[in-house]
Short mmCIF file of C-alpha atoms in Angstrom, two decimals:
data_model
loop_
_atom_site.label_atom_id
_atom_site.label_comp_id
_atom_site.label_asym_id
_atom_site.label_seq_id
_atom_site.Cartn_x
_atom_site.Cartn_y
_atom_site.Cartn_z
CA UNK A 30 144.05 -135.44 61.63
CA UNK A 31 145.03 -138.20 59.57
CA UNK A 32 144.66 -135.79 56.28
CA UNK A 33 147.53 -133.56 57.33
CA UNK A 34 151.03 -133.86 55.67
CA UNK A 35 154.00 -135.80 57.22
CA UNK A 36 155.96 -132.46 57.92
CA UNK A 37 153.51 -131.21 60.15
CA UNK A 38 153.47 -134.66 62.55
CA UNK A 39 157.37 -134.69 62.04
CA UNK A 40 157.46 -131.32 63.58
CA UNK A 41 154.90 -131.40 66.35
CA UNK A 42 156.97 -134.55 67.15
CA UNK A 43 160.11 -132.06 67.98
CA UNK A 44 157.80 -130.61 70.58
CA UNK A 45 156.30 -133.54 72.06
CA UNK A 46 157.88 -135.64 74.73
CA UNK A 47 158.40 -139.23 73.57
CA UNK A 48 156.05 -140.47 75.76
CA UNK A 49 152.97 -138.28 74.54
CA UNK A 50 153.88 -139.39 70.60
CA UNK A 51 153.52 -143.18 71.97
CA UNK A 52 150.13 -142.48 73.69
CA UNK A 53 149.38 -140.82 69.96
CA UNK A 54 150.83 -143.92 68.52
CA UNK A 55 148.19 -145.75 70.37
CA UNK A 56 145.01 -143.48 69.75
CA UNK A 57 145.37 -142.11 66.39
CA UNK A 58 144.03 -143.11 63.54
CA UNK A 59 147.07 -141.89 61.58
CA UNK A 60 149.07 -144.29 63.93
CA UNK A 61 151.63 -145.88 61.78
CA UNK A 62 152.85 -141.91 61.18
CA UNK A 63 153.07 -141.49 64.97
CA UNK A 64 154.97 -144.99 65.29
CA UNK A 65 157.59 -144.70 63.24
CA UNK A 66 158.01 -141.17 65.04
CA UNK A 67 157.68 -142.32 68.20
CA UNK A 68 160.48 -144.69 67.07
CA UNK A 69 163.09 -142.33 66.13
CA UNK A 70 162.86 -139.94 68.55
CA UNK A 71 162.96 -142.92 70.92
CA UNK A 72 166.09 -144.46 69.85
CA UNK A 73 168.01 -140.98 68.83
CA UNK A 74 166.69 -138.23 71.71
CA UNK A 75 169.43 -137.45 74.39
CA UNK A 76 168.43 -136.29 77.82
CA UNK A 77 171.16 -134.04 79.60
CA UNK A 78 171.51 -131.95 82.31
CA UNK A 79 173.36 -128.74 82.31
CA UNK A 80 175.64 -128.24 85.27
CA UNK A 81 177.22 -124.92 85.63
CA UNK A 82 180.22 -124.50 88.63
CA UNK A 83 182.72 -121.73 89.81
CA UNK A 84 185.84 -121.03 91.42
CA UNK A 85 187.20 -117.88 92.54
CA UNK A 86 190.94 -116.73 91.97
CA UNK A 87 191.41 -113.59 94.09
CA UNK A 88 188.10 -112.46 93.83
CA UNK A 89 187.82 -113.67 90.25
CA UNK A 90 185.41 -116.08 89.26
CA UNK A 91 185.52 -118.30 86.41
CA UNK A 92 183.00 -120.85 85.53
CA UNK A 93 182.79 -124.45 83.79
CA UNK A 94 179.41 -125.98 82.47
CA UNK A 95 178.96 -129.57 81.71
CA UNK A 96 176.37 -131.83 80.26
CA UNK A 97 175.65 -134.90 81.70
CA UNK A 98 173.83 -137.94 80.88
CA UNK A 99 172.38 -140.92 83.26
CA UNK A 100 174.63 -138.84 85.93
CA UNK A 101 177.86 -140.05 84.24
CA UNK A 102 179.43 -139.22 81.30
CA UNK A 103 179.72 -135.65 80.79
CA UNK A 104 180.30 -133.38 77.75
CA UNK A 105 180.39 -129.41 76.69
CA UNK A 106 177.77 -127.76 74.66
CA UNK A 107 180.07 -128.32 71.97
CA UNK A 108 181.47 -131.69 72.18
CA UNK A 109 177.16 -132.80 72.34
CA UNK A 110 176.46 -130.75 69.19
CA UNK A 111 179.19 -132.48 67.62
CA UNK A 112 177.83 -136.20 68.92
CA UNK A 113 174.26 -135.70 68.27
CA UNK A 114 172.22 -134.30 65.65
CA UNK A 115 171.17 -130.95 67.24
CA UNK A 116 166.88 -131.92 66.81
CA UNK A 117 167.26 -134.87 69.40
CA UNK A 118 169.02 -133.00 72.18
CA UNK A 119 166.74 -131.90 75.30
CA UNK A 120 167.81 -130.42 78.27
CA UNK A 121 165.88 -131.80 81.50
CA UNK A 122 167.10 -129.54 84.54
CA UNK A 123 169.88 -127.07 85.04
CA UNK A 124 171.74 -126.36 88.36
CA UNK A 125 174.38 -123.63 89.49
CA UNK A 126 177.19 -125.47 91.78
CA UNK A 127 178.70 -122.37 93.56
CA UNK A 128 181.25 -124.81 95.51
CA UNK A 129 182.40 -127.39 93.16
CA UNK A 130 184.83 -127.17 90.26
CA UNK A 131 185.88 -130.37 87.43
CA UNK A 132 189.03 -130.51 86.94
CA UNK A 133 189.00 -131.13 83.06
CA UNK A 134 186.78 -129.09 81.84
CA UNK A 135 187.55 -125.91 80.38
CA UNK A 136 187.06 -122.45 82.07
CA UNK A 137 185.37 -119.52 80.88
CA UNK A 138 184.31 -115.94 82.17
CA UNK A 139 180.79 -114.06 82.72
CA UNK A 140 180.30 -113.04 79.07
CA UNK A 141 181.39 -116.56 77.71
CA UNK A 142 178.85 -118.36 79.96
CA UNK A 143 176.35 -116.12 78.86
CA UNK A 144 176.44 -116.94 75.42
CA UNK A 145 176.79 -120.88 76.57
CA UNK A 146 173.38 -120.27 78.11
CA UNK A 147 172.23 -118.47 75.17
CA UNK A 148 172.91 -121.84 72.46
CA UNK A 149 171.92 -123.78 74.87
CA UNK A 150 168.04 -122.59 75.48
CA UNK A 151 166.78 -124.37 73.01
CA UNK A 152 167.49 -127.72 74.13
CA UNK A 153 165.39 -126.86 77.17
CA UNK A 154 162.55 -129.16 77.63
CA UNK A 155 159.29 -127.20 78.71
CA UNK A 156 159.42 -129.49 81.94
CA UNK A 157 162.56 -128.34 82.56
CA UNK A 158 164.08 -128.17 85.96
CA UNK A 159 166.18 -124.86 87.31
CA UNK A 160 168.35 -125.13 90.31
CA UNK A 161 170.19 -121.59 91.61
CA UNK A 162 170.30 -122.68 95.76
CA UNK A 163 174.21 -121.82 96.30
CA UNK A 164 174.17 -118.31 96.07
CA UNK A 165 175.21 -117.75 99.93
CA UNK A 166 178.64 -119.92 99.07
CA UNK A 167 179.02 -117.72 96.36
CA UNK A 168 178.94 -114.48 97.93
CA UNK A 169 180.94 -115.14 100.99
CA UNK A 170 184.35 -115.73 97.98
CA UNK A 171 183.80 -113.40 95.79
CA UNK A 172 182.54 -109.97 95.00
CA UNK A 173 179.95 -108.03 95.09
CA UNK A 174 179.99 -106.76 91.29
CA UNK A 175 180.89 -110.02 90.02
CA UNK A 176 178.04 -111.95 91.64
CA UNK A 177 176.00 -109.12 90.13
CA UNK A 178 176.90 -109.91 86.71
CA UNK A 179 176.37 -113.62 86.94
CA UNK A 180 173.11 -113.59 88.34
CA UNK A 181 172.30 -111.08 85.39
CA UNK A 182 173.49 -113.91 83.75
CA UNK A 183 171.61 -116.52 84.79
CA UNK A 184 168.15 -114.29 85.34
CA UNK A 185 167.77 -112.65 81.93
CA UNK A 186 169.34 -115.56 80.28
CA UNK A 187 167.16 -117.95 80.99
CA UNK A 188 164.04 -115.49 81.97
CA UNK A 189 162.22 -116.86 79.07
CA UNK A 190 162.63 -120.74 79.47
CA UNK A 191 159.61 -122.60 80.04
CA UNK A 192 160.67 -123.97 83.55
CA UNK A 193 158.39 -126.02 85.31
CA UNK A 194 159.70 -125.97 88.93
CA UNK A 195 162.14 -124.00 90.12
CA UNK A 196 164.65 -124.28 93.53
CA UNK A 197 165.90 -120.36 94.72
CA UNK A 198 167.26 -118.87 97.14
CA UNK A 199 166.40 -114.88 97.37
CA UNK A 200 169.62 -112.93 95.98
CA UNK A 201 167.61 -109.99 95.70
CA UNK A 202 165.58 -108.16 93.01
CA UNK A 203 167.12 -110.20 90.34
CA UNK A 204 165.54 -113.73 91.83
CA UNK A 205 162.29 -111.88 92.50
CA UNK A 206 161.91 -110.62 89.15
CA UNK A 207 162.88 -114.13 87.57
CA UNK A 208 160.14 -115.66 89.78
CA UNK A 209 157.45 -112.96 88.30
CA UNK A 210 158.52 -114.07 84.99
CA UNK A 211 158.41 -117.90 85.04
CA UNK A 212 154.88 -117.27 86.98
CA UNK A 213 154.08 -115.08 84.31
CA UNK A 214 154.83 -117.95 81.56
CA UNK A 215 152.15 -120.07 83.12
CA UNK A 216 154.13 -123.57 83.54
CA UNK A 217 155.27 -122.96 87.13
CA UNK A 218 154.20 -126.97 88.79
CA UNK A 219 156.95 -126.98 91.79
CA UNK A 220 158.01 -123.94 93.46
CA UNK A 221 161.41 -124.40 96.32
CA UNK A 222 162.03 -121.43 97.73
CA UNK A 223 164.79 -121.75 100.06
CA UNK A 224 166.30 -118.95 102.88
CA UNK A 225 164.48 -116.43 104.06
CA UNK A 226 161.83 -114.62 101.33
CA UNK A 227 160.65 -111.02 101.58
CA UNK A 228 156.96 -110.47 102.70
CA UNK A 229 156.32 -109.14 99.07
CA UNK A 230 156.94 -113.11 97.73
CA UNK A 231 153.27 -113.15 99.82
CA UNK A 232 151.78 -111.68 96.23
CA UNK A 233 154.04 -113.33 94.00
CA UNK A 234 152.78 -117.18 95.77
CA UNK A 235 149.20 -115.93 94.83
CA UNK A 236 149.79 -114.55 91.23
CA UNK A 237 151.45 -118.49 90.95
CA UNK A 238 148.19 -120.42 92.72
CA UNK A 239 145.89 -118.30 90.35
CA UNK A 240 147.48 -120.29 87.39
CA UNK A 241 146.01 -123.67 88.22
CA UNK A 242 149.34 -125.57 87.69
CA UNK A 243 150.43 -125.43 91.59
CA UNK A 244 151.15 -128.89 92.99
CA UNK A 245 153.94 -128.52 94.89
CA UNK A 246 154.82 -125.42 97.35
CA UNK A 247 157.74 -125.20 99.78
CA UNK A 248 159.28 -121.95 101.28
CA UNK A 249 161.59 -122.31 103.98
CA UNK A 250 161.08 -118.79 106.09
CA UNK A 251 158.40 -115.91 105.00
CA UNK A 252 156.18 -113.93 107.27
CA UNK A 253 152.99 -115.07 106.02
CA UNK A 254 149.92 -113.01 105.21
CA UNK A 255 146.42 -114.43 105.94
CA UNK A 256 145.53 -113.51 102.46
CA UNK A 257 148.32 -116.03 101.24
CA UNK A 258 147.04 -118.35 103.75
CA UNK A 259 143.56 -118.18 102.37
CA UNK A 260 144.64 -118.49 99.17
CA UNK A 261 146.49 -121.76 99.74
CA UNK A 262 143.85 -123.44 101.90
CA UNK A 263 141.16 -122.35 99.46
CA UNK A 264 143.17 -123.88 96.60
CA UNK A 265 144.78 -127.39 98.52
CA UNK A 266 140.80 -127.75 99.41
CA UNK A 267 138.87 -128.08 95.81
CA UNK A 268 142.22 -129.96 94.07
CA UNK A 269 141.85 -133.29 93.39
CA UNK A 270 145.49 -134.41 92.95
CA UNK A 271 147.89 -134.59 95.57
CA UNK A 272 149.06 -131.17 96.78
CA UNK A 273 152.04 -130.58 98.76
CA UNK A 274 152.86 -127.07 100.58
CA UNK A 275 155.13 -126.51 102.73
CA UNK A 276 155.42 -122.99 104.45
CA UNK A 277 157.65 -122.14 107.49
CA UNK A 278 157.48 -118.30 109.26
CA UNK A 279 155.90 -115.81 111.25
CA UNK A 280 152.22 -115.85 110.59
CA UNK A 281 151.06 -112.24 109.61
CA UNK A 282 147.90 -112.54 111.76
CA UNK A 283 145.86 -109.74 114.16
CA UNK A 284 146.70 -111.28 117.51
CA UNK A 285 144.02 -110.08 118.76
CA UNK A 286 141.57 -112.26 116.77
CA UNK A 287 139.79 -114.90 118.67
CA UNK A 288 141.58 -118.71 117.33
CA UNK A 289 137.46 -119.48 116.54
CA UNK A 290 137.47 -116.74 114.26
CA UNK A 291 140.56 -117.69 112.03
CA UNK A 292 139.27 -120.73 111.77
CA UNK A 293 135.87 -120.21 110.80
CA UNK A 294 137.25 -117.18 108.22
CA UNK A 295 139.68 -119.93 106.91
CA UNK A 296 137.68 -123.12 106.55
CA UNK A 297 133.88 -122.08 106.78
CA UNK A 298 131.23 -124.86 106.68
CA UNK A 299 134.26 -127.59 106.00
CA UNK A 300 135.34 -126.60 109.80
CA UNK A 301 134.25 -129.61 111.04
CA UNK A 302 135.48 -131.97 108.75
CA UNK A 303 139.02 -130.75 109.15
CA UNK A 304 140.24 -130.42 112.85
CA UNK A 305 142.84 -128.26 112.28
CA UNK A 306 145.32 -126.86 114.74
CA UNK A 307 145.06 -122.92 115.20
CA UNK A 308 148.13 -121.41 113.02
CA UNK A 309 149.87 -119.13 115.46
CA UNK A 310 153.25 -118.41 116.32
CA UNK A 311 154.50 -120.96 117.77
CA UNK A 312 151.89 -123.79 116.10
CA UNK A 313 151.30 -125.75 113.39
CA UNK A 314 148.32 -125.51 111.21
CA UNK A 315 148.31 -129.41 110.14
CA UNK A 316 144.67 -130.88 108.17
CA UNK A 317 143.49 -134.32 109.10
CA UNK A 318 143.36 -135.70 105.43
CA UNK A 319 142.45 -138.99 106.70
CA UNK A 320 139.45 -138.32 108.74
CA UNK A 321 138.34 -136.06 105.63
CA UNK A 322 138.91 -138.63 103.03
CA UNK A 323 137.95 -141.93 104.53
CA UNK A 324 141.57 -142.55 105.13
CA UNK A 325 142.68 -142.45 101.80
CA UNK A 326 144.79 -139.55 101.87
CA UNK A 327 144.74 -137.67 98.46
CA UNK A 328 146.20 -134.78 99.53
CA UNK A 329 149.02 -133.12 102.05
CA UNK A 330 149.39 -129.68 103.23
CA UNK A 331 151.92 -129.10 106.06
CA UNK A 332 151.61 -125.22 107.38
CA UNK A 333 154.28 -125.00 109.21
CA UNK A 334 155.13 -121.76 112.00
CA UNK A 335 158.27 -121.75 113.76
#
């Protein structure tokens, strides 16, 4: 590695986070060319976070965006292109506020946010956080057609960012579809699905788990099939890392089914070793992680059925 030409370590260093060129820094025999790298992206890279909020004027909405910085001071797209050079500016996470407006920054409509969005993809980090949990605010000010056209927006605008967890509420086929995609892109690590989900997210949750990436899983209300159930028991049971899944619903089981039977189906020879409680109705399927692991407690899976 130490035979390649500066240009190619200066631009794999645009794609690596500052913390992976130090760790190269460290390893490499070419090291002085990933110090001084490490160095300048160090001292020059920007981490923001793109905030986008509303307001509604008889039935018209208008929206704002903002960047911000450790929380504080905030800035347009344009006012940070104009601060920064343009290779050291990464985007971290970006969150829709349907309920807040600033009062200084400037307004703009549906097609003008759009193309925001559009300049601003690729700051987006590839660990990059997505936030769209307001959309029942939303809809009770404003309507119908114009909440259309901003999650349009939103869903093919930023359909092809490399997100790596994502917070939703279901708004219909558009949030569905978005999910397919980012599971489709393979980076999917954190998945917060809040409000009640259609019994079709049952396929979408396994087309994510057979990626690998999975360590985080929380859906507030879903009717649950027992092959998603499987899938996630299966899974939480031959990770290593910690695993956290969260799932609140109606269990889609045969009621008829002896609880002896579930469990064996579920948990086979590792029965024993677990002690769960039956999933049912009106129960919760909780795993003993310390009896399994000696009480050191590697992993946490919380079925939950209400």
């Amino acid at each position: 590695m130490e035979h390649l030409p500066y240009w190619f370590y200066d631009h794999l260093s645009d794609i690596l986070s500052v913390a992976d060129m130090h760790t190269l820094a460290n390893n490499f025999t070419a090291s002085e060319c990933w110090k001084e790298l490490w160095k300048k992206h160090a001292n020059n890279r920007k981490q923001f976070s793109l905030g986008i909020y509303s307001d509604v004027d008889n039935l018209n909405i208008s929206f704002q965006h903002r960047l911000t910085t450790n929380g504080r001071t905030s800035f347009t797209l344009e006012e940070v292109e104009e601060k920064n050079k343009r290779r050291y500016i990464r985007i971290d996470s970006v969150f829709v506020n349907g309920c807040t407006s600033l009062p200084r920054a400037p307004w703009c409509d549906p097609k003008e946010l759009s193309e925001i969005l559009a300049s601003a993809v690729p700051y987006m980090n590839p660990d990059c956080h997505f936030d769209f949990t307001g959309y029942s605010i939303w809809f009770r000010h404003t309507r119908a057609d114009l909440m259309r056209h901003l999650k349009e927006v939103l869903f093919v605008g930023l359909a092809n960012v490399n997100f790596s967890s994502i917070s939703l509420e279901f708004t219909g086929e558009e949030s569905m579809n978005f999910l397919r995609k980012q599971i489709s892109l393979g980076y999917l690590k954190k998945v917060d699905l809040q409000g009640t989900w259609p019994t079709i997210t049952n396929e979408v949750i396994c087309d994510c788990i057979e990626h690998d990436r999975l360590i985080s899983l929380k859906v507030d209300i879903i009717t649950v099939a027992f092959e998603l159930l499987t899938k996630l028991v299966m899974y939480w049971m031959r990770k290593d890392e910690k695993i956290v899944m969260k799932v609140k619903g109606n269990w889609d089981l045969d009621q008829t089914r002896k609880e002896n039977e579930v469990l064996d189906e579920l948990f086979g020879p590792q029965r024993e070793k677990i002690h769960p409680r039956v999933p049912t109705r009106s129960a919760t399927l909780a795993v003993d992680v310390a009896r399994r692991f000696g009480g050191h407690c590697k992993k946490v899976i919380d079925f939950r059925c209400e």
